[in-house]
Coordinates of C-alpha atoms in Angstrom, one line a residue:
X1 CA 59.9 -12.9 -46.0
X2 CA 56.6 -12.3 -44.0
X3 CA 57.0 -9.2 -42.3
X4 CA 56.0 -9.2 -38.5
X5 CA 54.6 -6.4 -37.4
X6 CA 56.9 -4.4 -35.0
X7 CA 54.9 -4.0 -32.0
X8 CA 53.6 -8.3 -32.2
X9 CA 58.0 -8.7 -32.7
X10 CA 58.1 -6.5 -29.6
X11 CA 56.0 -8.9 -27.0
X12 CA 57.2 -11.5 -25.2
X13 CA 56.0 -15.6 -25.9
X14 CA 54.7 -16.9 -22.6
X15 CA 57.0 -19.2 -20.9
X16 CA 55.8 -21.1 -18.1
X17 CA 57.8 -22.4 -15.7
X18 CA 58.8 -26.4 -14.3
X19 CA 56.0 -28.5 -14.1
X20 CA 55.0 -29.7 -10.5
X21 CA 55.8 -33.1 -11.0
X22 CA 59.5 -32.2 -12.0
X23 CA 60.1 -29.8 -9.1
X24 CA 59.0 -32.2 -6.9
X25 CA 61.3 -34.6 -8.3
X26 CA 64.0 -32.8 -8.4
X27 CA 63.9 -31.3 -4.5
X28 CA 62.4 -34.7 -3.6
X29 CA 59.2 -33.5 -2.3
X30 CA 56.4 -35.3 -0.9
X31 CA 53.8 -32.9 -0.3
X32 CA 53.3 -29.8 -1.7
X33 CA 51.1 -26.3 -1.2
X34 CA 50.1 -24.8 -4.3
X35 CA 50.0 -21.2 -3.4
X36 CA 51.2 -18.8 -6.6
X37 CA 48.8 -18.4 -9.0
X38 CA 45.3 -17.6 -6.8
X39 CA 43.7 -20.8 -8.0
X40 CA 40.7 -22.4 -5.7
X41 CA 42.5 -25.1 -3.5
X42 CA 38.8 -27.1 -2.4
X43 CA 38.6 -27.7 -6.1
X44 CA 35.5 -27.3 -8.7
X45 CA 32.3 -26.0 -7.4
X46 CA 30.3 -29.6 -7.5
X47 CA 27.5 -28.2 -8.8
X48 CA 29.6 -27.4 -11.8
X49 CA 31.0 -30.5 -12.3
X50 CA 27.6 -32.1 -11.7
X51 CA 26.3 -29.9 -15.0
X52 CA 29.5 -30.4 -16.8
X53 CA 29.2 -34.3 -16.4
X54 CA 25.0 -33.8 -18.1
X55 CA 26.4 -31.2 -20.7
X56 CA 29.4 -33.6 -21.7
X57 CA 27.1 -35.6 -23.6
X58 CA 25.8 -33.4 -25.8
X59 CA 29.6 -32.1 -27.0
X60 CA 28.7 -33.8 -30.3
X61 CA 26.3 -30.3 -30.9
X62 CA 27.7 -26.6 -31.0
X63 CA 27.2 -24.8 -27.9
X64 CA 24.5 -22.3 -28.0
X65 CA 25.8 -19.3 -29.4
X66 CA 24.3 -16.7 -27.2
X67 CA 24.9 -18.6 -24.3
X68 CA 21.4 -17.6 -23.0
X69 CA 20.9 -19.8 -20.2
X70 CA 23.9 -18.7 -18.5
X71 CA 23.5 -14.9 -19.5
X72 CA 20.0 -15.3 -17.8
X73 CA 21.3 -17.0 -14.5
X74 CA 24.1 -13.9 -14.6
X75 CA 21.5 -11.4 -15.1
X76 CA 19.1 -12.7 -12.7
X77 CA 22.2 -12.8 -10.1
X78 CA 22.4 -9.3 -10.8
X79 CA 19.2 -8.1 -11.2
X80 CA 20.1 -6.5 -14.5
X81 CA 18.5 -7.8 -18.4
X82 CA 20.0 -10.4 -20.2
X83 CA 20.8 -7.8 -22.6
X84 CA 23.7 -6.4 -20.3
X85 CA 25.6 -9.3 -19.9
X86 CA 28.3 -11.3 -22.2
X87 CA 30.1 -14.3 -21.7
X88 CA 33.6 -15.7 -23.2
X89 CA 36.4 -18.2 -22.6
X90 CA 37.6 -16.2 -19.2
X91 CA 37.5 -12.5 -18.8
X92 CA 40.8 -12.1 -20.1
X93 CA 39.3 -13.0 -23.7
X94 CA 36.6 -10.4 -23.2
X95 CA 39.3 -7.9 -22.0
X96 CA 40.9 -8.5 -25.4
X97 CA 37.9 -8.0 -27.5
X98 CA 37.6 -4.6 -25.3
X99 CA 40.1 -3.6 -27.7
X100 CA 38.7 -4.8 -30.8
X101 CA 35.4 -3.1 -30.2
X102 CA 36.4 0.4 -28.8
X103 CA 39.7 1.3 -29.5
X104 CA 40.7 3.4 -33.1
X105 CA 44.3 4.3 -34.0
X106 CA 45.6 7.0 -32.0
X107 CA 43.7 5.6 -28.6
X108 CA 45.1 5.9 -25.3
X109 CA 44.5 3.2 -22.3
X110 CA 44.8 4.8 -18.9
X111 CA 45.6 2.7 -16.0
X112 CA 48.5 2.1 -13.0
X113 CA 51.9 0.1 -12.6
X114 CA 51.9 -2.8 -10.2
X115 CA 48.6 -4.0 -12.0
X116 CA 47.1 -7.5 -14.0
X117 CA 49.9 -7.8 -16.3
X118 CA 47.4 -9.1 -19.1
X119 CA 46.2 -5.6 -19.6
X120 CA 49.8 -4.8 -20.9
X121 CA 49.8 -7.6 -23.0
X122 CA 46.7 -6.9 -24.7
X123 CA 46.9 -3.2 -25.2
X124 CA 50.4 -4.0 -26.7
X125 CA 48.4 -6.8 -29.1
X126 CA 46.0 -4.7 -30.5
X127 CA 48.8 -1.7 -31.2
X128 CA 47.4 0.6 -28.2
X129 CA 49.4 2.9 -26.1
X130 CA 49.1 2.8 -22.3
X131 CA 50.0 5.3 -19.9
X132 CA 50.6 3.3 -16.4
X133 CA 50.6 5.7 -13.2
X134 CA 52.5 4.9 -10.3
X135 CA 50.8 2.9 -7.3
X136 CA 50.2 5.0 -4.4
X137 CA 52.6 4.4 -1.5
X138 CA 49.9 2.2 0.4
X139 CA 50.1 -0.1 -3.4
X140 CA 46.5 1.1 -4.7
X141 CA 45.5 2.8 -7.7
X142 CA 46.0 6.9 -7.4
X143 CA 42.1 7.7 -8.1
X144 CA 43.1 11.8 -7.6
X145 CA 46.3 11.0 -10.1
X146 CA 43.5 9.2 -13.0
X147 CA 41.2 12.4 -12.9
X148 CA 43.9 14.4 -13.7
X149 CA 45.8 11.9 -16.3
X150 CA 42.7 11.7 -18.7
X151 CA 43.3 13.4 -22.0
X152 CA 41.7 13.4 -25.2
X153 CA 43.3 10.9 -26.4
X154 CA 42.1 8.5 -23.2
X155 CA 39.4 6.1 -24.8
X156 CA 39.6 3.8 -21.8
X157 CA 40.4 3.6 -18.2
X158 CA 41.8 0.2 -16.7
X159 CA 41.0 -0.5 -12.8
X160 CA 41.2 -4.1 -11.6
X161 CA 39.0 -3.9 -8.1
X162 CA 40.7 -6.1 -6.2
X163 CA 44.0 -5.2 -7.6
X164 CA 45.9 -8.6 -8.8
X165 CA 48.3 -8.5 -7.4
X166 CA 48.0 -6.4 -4.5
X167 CA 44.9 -7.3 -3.2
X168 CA 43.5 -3.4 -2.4
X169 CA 40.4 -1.5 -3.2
X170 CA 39.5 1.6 -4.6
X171 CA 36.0 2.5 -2.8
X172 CA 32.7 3.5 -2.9
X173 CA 33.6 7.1 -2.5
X174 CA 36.9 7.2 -4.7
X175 CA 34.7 5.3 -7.4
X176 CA 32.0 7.4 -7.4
X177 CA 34.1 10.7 -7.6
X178 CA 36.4 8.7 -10.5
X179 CA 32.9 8.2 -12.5
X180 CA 32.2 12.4 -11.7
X181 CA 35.1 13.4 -13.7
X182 CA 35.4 10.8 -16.4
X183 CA 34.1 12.1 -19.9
X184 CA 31.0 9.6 -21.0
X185 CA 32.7 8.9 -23.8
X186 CA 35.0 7.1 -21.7
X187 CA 34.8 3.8 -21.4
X188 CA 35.9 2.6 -17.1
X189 CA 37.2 -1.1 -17.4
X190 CA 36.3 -2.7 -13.9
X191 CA 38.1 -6.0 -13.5
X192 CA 36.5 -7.8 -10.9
X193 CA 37.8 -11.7 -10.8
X194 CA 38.2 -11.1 -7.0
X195 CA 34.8 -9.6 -6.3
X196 CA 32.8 -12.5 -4.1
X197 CA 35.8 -12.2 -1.9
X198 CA 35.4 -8.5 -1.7
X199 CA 31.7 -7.6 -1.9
X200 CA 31.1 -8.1 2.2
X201 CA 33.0 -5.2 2.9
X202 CA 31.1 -2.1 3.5
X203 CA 33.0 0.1 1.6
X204 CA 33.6 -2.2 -1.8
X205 CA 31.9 -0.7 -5.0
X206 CA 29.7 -3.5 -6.6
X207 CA 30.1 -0.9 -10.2
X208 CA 27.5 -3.0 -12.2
X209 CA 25.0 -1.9 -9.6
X210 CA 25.9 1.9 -10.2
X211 CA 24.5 1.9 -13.5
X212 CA 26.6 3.8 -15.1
X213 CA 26.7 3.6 -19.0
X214 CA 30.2 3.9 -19.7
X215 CA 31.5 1.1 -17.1
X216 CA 32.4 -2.5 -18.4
X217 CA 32.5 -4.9 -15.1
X218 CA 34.6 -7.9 -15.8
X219 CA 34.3 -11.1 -13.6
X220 CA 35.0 -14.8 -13.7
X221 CA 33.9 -18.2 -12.5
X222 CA 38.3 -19.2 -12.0
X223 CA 38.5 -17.9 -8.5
X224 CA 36.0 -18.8 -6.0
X225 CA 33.9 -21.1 -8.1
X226 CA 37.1 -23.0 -8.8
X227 CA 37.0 -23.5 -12.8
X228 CA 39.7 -22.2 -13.6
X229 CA 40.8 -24.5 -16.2
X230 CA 37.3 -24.4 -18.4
X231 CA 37.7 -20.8 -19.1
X232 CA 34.5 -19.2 -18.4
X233 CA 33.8 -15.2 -17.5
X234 CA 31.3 -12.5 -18.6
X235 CA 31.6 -8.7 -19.1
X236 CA 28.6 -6.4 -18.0
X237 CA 26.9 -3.2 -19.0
X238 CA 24.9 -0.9 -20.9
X239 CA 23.4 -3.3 -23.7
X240 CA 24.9 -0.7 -26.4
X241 CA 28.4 -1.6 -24.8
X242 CA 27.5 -5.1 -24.6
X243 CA 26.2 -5.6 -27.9
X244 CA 29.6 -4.2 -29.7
X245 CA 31.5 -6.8 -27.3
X246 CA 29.0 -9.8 -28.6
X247 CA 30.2 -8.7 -32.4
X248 CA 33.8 -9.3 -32.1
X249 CA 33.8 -12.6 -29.6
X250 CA 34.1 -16.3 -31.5
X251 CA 31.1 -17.8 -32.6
X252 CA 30.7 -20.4 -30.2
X253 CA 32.5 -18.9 -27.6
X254 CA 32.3 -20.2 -25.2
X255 CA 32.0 -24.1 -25.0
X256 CA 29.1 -26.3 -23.9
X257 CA 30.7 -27.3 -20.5
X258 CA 32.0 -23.6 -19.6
X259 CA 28.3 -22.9 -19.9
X260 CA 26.9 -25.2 -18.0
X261 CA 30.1 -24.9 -15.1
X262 CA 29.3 -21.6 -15.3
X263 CA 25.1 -22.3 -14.5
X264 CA 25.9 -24.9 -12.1
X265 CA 28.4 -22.7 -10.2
X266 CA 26.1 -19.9 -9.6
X267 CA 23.6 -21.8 -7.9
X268 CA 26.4 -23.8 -5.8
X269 CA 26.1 -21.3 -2.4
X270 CA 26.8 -23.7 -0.2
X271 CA 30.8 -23.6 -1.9
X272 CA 30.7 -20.6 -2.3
X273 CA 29.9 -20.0 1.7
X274 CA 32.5 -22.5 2.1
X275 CA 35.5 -21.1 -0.1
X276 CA 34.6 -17.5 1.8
X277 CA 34.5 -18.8 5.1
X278 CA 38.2 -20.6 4.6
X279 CA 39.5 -17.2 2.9
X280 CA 38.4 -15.1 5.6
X281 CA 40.0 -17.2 8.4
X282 CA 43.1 -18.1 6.6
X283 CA 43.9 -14.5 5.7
X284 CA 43.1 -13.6 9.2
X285 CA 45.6 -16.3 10.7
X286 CA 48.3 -14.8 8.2
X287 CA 48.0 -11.4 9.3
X288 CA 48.1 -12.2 12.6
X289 CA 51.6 -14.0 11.8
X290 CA 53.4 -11.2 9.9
X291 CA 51.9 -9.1 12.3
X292 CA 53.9 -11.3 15.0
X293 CA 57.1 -11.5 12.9
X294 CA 57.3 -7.7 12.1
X295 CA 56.4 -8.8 8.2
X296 CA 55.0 -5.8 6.0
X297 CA 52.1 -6.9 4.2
X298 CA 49.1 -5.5 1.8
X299 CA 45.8 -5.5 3.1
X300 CA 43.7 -7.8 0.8
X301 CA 40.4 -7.9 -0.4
X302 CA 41.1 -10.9 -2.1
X303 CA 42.3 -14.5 -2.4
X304 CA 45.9 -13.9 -1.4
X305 CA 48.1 -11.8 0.6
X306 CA 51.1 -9.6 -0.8
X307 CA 54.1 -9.2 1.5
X308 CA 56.9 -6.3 0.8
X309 CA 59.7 -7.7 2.0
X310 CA 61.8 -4.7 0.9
X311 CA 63.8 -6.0 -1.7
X312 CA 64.1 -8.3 -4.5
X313 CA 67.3 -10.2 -2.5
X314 CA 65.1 -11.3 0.2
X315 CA 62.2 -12.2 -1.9
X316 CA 64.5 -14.6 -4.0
X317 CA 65.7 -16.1 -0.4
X318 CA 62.1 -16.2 1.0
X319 CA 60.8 -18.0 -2.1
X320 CA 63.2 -21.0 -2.6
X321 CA 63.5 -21.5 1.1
X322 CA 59.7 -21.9 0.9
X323 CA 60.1 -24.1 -2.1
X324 CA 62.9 -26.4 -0.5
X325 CA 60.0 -27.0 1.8
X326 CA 57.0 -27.7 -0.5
X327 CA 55.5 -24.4 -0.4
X328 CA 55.3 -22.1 -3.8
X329 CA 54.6 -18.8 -3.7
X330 CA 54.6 -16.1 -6.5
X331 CA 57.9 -13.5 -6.7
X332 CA 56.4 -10.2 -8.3
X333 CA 59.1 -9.5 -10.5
X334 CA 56.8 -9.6 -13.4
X335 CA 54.3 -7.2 -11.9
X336 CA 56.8 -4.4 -11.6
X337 CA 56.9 -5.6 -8.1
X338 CA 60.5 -7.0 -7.5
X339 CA 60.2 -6.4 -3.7
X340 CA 56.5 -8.3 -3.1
X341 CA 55.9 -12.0 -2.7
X342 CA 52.2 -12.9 -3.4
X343 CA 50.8 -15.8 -1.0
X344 CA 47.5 -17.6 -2.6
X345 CA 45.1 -18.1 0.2
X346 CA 44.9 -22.1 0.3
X347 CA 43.0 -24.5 2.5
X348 CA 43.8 -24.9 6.0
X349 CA 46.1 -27.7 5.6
X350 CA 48.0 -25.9 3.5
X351 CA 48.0 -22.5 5.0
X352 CA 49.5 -24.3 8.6
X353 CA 52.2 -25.7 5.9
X354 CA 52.9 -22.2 4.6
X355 CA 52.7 -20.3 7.9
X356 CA 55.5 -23.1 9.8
X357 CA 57.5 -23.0 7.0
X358 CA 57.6 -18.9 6.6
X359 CA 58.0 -19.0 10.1
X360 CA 60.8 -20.9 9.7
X361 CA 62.8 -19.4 7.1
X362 CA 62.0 -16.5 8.7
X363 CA 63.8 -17.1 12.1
X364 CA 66.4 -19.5 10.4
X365 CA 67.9 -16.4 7.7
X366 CA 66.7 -13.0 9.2
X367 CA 66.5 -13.6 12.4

């Protein structure tokens, strides 16, 4: 028999839950708010889906294998060299090759609890040990309790800025004293998908523009661009970093139209004005509503808004009351969270749907 070995045994397969179509059948829903897994409600930037629609005629040919167009309109966007940028099939496949490239037998990743639960997944893939440290009581990463955590044995240092799912920040100040006391010789993982929704506040560390030669900034084109389902993100950094990432990523990674979404995205402002402008009033409108109803929430710097509701009992009650009335939002059980409920910032119609249906579950159970 083929062995296994133990710690690929020890992971769990992903199983997703009902389809849409079959929950609505089942509860004998009409209309429905999509609000659990921080997608883009307005849809695909056009401009992507206007360069998609050119690109998908050429699909015959091998996408270019250095993606250069795109790693130019990323670097230009940046105002870094091409050199510094990579792109794959979503961060997350970047974040795994961070592994590949870096990480030797006997390395340690440091990061927090209540954090992307991929980064779990893929230390575990690749045979790598994680130390998690608790969330501070406020749900952000403990920058004081990192400094002191870092050992010899610490090759990397995971920080996703926003925090999925919690929606905080770290900032400019606890950044730049987290980058005074990290060794160089080890690497920071900045995981940004959530940074156009975070990068008008003041006090938000952009960490490409530091400079810094042992940061990796992670983003993606599935949150406010929308393109979720073509898989396209890009890692930056210093082109020595970048380089070892390029070595270990498939070939033709990735495809002709996550290329070209990617290009047409980036020049699509007027969306991206658009999808801001909506996320900004929406959260706005929420907090102002748990505010009302006495509702603990998380401060977010992102696309979403994370209640704690105190326990797991009345996130269970909240969430299939919610879901009896069209409106799915994400229980944070498999976050390490079992007392938050995560609320995807949606378009207005669907936000008014979500805020008189919590408002009325709310009143109707617990009040």
């Amino acid at each position: 028999m083929v062995k296994i070995p133990d710690h690929i045994n020890e992971l769990k397969s992903y199983k997703p839950g009902k389809p849409i179509p079959e929950i609505k059948a089942e509860l004998g829903l009409e209309k429905v708010s999509v609000l659990w897994n921080n997608e883009n409600n307005f849809g695909p930037s056009p401009k992507a889906m206007e360069m998609m629609r050119a690109a998908i005629e050429n699909s015959h040919v091998y996408p270019d294998p250095t993606s250069k167009e795109l790693r130019t309109a990323i670097a230009t966007n940046e105002g870094i060299d091409v050199e510094q940028v990579v792109v794959g099939s979503g961060s997350e496949a970047i974040l795994s090759n961070v592994f590949q490239a870096f990480f030797n037998e006997g390395d340690e990743l440091l990061t927090s609890e209540g954090t992307f639960v991929a980064i779990y997944i893929w230390a575990k893939s690749h045979n790598v040990p994680v130390v998690k440290l608790p969330l501070t009581s406020d749900y952000r990463f403990d920058v004081e309790a990192i400094k002191a955590s870092i050992t010899n044995k610490t090759k990397a240092i995971y920080i996703s800025n926003p925090n999925n799912p919690t929606g905080s920040i770290i900032t400019k100040s606890e950044f730049e004293s987290l980058m005074k006391a990290v060794p160089k010789e080890v690497i920071v993982i900045m995981d940004e998908a959530y940074y156009e929704f975070a990068a008008e506040n003041q006090d938000y560390p952009s960490s490409v523009s530091y400079g810094y030669p042992n940061v990796i900034t992670l983003r993606t084109f599935s949150k406010v661009y929308g393109i979720a389902a073509i898989r396209i993100g890009y890692a930056m950094g210093e082109p020595r970093l970048i380089e070892a990432l390029s070595k270990v990523r498939l070939t033709f990674e990735p495809s002709n139209l996550g290329q070209a979404a990617g290009i047409g995205a980036l020049s699509d402002l007027d969306f991206l004005k658009k999808v801001l402008d909506n996320n900004r009033t929406e959260l706005k409108a929420c907090g102002e509503l748990f505010d009302r109803l006495g509702i603990t929430y998380i401060k977010s710097f992102a696309n979403f808004v994370t209640l704690d509701l105190g326990s797991p009992e009345r996130v269970n009650i909240y969430s299939d009351e919610l879901m009896k009335m069209g409106v799915f939002v994400r229980p944070l059980i498999a976050f390490g969270l079992p007392h938050c409920l995560r609320i995807t910032i949606g378009t207005a119609d669907e936000m008014n749907h979500f805020r008189a249906a919590f408002e009325e579950v709310h009143s109707s159970v617990f009040v």
